[in-house]
PDB file of C-alpha atoms in Angstrom:
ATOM      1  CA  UNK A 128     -75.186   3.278 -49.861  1.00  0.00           C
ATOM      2  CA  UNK A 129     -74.709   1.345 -52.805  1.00  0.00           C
ATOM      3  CA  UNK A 130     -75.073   2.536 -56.793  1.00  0.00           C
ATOM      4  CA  UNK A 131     -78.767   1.348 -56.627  1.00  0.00           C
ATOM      5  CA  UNK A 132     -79.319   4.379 -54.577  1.00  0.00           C
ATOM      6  CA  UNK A 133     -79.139   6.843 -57.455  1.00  0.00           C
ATOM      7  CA  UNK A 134     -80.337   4.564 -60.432  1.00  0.00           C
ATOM      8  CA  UNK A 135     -83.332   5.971 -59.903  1.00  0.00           C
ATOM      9  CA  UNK A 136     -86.474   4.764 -61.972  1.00  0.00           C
ATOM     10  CA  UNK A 137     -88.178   6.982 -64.834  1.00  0.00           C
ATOM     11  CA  UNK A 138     -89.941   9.417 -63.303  1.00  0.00           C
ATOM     12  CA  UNK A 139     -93.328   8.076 -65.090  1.00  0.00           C
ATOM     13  CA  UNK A 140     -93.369   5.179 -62.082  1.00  0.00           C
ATOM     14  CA  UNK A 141     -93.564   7.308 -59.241  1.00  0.00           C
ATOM     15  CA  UNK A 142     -96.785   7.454 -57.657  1.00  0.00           C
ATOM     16  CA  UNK A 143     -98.285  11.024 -57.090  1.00  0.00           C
ATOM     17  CA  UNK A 144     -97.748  11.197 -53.629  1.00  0.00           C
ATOM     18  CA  UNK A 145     -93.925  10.916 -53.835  1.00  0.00           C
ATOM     19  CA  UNK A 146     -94.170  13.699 -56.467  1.00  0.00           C
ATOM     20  CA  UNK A 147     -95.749  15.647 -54.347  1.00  0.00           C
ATOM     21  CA  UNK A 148     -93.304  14.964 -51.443  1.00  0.00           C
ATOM     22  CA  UNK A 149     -90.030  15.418 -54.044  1.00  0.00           C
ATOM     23  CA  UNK A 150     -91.838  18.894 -54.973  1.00  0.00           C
ATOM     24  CA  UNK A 151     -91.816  20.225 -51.359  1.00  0.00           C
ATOM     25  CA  UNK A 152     -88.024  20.222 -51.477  1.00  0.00           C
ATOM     26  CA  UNK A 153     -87.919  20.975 -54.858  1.00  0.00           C
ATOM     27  CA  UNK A 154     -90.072  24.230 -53.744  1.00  0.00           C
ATOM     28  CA  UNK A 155     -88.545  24.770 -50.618  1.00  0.00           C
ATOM     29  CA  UNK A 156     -84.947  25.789 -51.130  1.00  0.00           C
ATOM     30  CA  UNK A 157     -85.423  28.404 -53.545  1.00  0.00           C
ATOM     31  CA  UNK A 158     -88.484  29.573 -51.716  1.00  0.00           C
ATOM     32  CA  UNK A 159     -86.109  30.382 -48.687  1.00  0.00           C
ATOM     33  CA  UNK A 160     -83.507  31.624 -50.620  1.00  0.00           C
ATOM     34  CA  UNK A 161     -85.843  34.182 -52.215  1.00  0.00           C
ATOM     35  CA  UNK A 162     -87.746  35.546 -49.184  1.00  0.00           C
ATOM     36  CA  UNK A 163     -83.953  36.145 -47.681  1.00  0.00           C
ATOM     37  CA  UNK A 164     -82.757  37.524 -50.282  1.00  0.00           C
ATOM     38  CA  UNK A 165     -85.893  39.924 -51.016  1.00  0.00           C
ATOM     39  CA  UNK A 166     -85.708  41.212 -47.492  1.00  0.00           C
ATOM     40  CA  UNK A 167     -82.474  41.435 -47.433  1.00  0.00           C
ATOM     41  CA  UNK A 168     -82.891  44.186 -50.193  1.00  0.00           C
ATOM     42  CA  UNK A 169     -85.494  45.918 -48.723  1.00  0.00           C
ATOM     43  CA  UNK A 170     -85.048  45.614 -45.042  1.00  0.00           C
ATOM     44  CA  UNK A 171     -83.720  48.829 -43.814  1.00  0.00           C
ATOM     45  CA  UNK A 172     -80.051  48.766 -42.663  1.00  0.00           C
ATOM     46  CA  UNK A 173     -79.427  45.472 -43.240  1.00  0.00           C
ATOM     47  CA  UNK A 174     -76.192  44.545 -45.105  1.00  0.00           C
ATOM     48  CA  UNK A 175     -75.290  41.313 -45.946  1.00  0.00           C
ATOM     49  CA  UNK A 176     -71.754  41.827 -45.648  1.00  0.00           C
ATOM     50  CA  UNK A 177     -72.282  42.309 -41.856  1.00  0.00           C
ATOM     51  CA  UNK A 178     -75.785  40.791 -40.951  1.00  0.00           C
ATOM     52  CA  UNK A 179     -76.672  37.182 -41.036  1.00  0.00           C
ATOM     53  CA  UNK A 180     -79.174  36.208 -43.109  1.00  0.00           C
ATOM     54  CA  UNK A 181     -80.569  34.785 -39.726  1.00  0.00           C
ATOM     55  CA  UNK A 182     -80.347  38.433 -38.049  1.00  0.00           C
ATOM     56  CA  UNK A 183     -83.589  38.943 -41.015  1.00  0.00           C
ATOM     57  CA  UNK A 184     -85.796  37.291 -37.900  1.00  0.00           C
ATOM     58  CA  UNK A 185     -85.348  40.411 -35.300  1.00  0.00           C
ATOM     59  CA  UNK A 186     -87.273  43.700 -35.533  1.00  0.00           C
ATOM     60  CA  UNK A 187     -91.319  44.461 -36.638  1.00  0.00           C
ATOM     61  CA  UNK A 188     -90.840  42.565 -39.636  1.00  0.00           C
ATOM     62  CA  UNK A 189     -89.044  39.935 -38.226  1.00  0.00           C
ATOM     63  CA  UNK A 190     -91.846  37.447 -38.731  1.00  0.00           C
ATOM     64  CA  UNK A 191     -91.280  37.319 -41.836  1.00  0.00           C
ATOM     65  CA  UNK A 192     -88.104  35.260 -42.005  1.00  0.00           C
ATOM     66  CA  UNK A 193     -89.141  33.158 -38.544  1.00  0.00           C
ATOM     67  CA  UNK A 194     -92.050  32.178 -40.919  1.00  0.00           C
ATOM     68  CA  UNK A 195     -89.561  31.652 -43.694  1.00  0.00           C
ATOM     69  CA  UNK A 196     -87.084  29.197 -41.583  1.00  0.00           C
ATOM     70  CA  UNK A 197     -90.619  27.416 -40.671  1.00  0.00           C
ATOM     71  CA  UNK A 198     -92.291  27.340 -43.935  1.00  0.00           C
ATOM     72  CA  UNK A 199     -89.093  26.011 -45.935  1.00  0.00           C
ATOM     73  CA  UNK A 200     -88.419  23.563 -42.516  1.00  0.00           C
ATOM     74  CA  UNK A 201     -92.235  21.841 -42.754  1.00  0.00           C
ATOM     75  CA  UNK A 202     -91.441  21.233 -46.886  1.00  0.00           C
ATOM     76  CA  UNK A 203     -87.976  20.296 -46.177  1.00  0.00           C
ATOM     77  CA  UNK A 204     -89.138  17.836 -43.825  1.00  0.00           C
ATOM     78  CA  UNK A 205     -91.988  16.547 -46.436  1.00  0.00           C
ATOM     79  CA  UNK A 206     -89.540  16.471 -49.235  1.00  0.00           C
ATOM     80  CA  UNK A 207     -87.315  14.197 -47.195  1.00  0.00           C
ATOM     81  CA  UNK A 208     -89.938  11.802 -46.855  1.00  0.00           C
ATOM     82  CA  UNK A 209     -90.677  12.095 -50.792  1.00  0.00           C
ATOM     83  CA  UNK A 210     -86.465  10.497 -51.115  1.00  0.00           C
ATOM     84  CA  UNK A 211     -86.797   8.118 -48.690  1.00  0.00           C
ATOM     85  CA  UNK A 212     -89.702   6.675 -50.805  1.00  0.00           C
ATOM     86  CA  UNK A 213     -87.649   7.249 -54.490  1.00  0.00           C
ATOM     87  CA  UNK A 214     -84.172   6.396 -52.944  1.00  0.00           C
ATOM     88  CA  UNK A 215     -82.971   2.531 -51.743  1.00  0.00           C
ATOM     89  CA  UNK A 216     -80.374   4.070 -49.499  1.00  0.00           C
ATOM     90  CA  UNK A 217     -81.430   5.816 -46.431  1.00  0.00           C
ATOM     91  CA  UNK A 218     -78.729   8.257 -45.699  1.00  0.00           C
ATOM     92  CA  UNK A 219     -79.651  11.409 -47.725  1.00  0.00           C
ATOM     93  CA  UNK A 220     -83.122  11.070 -46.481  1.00  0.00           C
ATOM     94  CA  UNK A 221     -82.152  11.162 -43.433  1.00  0.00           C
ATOM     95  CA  UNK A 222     -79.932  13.741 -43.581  1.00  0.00           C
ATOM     96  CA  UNK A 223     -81.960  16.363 -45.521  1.00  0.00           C
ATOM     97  CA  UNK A 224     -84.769  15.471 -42.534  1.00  0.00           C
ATOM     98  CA  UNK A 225     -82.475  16.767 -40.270  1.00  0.00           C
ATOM     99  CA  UNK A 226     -81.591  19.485 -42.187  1.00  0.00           C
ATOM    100  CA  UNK A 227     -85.508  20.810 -41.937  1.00  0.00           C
ATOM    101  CA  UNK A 228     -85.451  19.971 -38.315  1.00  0.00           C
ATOM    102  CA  UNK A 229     -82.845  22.275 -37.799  1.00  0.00           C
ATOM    103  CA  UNK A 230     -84.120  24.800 -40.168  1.00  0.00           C
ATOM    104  CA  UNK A 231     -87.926  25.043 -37.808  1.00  0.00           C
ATOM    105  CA  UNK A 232     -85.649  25.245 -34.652  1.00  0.00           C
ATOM    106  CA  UNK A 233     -83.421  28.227 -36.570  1.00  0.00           C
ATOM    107  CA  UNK A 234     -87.069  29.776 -37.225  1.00  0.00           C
ATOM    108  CA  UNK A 235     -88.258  28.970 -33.430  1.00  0.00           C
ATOM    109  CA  UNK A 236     -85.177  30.260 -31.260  1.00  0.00           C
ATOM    110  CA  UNK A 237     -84.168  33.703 -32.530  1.00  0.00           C
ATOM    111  CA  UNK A 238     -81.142  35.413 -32.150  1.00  0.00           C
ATOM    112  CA  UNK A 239     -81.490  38.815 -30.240  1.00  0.00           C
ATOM    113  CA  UNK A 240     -80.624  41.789 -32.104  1.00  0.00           C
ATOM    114  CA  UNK A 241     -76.920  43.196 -32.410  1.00  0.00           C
ATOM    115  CA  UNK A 242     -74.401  45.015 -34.914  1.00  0.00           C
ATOM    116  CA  UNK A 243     -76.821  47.569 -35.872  1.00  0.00           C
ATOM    117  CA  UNK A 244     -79.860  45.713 -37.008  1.00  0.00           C
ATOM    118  CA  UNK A 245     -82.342  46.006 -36.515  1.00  0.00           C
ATOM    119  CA  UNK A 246     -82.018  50.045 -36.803  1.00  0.00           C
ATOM    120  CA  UNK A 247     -81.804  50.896 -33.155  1.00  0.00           C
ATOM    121  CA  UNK A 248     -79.700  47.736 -32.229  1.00  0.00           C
ATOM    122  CA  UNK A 249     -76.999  47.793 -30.007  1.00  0.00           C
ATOM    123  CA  UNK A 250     -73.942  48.144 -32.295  1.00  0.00           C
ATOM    124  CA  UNK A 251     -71.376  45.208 -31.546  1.00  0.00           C
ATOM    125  CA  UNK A 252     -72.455  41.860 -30.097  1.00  0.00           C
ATOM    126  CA  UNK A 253     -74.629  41.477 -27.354  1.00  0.00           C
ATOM    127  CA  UNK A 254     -74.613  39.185 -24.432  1.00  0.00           C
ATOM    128  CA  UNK A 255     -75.829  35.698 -25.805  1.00  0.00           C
ATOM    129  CA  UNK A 256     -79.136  34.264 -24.358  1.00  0.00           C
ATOM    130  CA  UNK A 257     -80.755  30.817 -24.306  1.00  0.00           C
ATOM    131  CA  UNK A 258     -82.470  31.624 -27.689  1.00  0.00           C
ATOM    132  CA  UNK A 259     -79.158  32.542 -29.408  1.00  0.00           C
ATOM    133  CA  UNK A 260     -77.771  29.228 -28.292  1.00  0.00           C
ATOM    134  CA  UNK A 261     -80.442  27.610 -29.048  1.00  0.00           C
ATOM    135  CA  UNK A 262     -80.430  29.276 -32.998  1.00  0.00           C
ATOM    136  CA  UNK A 263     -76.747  28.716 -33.156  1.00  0.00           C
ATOM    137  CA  UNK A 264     -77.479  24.960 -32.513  1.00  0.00           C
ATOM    138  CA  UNK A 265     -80.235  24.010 -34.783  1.00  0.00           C
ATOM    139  CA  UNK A 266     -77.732  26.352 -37.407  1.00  0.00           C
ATOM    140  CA  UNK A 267     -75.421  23.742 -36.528  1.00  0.00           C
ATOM    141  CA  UNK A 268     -77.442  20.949 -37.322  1.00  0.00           C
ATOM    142  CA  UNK A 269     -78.772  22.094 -40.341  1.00  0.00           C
ATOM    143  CA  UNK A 270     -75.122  23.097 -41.874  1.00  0.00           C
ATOM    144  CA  UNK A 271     -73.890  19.824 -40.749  1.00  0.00           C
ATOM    145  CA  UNK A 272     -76.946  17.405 -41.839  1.00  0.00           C
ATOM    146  CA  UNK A 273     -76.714  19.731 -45.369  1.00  0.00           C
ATOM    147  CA  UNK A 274     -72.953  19.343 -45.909  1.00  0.00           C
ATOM    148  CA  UNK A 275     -73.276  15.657 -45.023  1.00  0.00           C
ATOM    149  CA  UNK A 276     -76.026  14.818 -47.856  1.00  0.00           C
ATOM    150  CA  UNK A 277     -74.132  16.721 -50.799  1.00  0.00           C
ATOM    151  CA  UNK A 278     -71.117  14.449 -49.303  1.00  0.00           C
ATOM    152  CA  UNK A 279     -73.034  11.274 -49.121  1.00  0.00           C
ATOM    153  CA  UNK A 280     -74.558  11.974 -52.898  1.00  0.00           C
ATOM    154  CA  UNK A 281     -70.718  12.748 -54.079  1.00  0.00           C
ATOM    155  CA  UNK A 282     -69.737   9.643 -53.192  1.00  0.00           C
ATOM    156  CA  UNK A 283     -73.056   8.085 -54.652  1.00  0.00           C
ATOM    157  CA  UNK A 284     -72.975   9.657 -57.904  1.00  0.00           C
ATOM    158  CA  UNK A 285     -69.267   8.403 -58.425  1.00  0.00           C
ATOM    159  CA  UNK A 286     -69.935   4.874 -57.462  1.00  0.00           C
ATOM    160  CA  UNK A 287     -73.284   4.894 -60.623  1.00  0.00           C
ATOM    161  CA  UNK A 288     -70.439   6.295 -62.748  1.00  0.00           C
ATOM    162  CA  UNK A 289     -72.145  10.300 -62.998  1.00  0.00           C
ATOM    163  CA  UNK A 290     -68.831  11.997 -62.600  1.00  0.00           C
ATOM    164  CA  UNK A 291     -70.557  15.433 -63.040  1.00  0.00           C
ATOM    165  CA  UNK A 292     -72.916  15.415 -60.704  1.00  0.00           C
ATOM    166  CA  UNK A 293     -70.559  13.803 -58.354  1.00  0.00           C
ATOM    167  CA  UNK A 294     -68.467  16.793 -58.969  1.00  0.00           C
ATOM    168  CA  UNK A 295     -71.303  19.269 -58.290  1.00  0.00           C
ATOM    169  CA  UNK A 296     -72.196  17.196 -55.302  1.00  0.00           C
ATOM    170  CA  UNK A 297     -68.764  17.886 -53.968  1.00  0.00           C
ATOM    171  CA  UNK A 298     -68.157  21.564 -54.443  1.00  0.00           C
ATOM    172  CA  UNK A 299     -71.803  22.146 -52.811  1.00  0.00           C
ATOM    173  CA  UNK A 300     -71.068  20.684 -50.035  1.00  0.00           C
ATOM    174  CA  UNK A 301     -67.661  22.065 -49.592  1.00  0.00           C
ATOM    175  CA  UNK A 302     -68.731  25.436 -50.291  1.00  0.00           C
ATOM    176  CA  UNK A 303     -70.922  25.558 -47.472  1.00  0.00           C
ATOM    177  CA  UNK A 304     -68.278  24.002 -45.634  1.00  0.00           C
ATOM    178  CA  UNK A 305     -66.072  26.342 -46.245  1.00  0.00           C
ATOM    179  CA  UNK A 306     -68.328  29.724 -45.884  1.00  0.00           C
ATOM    180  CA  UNK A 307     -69.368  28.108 -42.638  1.00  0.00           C
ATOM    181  CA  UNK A 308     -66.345  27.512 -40.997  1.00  0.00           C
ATOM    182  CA  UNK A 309     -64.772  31.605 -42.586  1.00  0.00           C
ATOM    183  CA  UNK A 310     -68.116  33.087 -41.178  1.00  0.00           C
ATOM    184  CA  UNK A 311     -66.804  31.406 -37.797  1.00  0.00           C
ATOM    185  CA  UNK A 312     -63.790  32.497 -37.923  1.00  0.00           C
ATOM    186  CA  UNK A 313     -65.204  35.845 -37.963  1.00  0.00           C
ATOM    187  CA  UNK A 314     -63.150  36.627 -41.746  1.00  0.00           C
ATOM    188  CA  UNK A 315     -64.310  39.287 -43.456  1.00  0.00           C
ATOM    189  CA  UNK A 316     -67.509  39.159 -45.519  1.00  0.00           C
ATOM    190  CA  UNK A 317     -68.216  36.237 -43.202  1.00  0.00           C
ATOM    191  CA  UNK A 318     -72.104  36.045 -43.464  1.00  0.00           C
ATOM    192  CA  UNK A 319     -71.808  36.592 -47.754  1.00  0.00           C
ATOM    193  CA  UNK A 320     -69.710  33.714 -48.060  1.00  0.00           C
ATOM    194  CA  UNK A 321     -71.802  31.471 -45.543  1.00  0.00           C
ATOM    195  CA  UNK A 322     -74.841  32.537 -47.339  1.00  0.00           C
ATOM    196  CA  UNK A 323     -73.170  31.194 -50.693  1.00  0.00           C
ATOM    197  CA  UNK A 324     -72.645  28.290 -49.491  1.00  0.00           C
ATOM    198  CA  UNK A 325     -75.749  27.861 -48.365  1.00  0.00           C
ATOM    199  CA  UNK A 326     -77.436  28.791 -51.283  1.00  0.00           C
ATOM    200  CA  UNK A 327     -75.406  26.686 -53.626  1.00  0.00           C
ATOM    201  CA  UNK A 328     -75.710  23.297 -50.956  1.00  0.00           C
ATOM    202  CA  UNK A 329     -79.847  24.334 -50.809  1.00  0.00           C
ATOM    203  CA  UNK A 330     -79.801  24.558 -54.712  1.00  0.00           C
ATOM    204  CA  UNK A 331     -78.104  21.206 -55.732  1.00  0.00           C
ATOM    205  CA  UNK A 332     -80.607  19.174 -52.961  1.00  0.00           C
ATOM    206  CA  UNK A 333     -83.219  20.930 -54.862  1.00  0.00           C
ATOM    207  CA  UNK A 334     -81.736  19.398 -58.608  1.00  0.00           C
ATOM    208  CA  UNK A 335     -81.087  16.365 -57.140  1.00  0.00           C
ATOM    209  CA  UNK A 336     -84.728  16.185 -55.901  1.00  0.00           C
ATOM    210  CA  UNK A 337     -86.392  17.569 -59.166  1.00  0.00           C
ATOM    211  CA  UNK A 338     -84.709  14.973 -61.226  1.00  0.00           C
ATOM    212  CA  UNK A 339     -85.859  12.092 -59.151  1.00  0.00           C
ATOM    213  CA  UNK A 340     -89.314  13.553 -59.829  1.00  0.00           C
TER     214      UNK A 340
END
């Protein structure tokens, strides 16, 4: 990537189409965040200091967040598009494709239900089947491809000479990193600080996104 990538040109000269692509990730991250954290309000016996927001897919109402992961994926996906046509460099938009990739396949392959949610849920963790692997994978690739684009526009916004949002770049990134790899480590208050770090990483794409609009 070079400087060019993040000079980006008065938002007057983009066409309406890339708009509209920059608003579906614009949209998209806050939209998820939202719906998780609405449900994760209301949903009874979930807590968030135990239960993934991911676990939000299981039980009757469960739909809800598999049409979450799948709704925010599809407008992640679109959004990408919307940077590859605003940005000169190519990694970000390829990255943040990935990262809605891996957000439909989070919303396809659902983890089975365990630690006591849904209510009636085995308490403890449950043998792991193909559909747990299979979330736990496309979780992986959407941490990873998220992490990697807040990197990539750290390291972009320094070389134009933005310091700040280089900065903000940077602790996005490594706050995900960081509440990702705790959450693994099975630390307390695991999924809280994984969904921080997801929130904040989801948030500054979004920024970065609306300003090139």
């Amino acid at each position: 990537m070079t400087t060019q990538t993040l000079a980006a040109a008065p938002s007057t000269t983009r066409d309406a189409t890339t708009r509209a692509l920059l608003a579906c990730v614009v949209v998209a991250n806050p939209l998820w965040v939202g719906v998780s954290l609405l449900q994760a309000a209301t949903r009874a016996g979930f807590d968030l200091t135990r239960h993934p927001l991911s676990a939000l897919s299981t039980g009757d109402l469960g739909w809800l967040q598999i049409l979450n992961f799948v709704v925010a994926g599809v407008l992640t996906v679109l959004g990408a598009v919307g940077l590859r046509r605003a940005l000169p460099g190519k990694w970000v938009p390829r990255l943040v494709l990935l990262n809605g990739i891996g957000m439909v396949a989070a919303g396809v392959f659902v983890m089975s239900p365990a630690n006591g949610f849904p209510l009636g849920a085995p308490t403890g963790m449950v043998e792991l089947t193909w559909h747990d692997y299979g979330h736990f994978a496309a979780g992986t690739i959407a941490f990873v491809s998220l992490i990697a684009a807040c990197y990539v526009l750290a390291r972009s916004f320094a070389r134009a000479g933005r310091r700040r949002h280089a900065v903000l770049s940077l602790v996005a990134g490594t706050a995900l990193l960081v509440g990702d790899l705790w959450a693994m480590s099975g630390g307390a208050g695991g999924s809280i600080t994984l969904a921080v770090g997801v929130f904040a990483a989801m948030a500054w794409i979004s920024t970065v996104a609306a300003e090139l609009r």
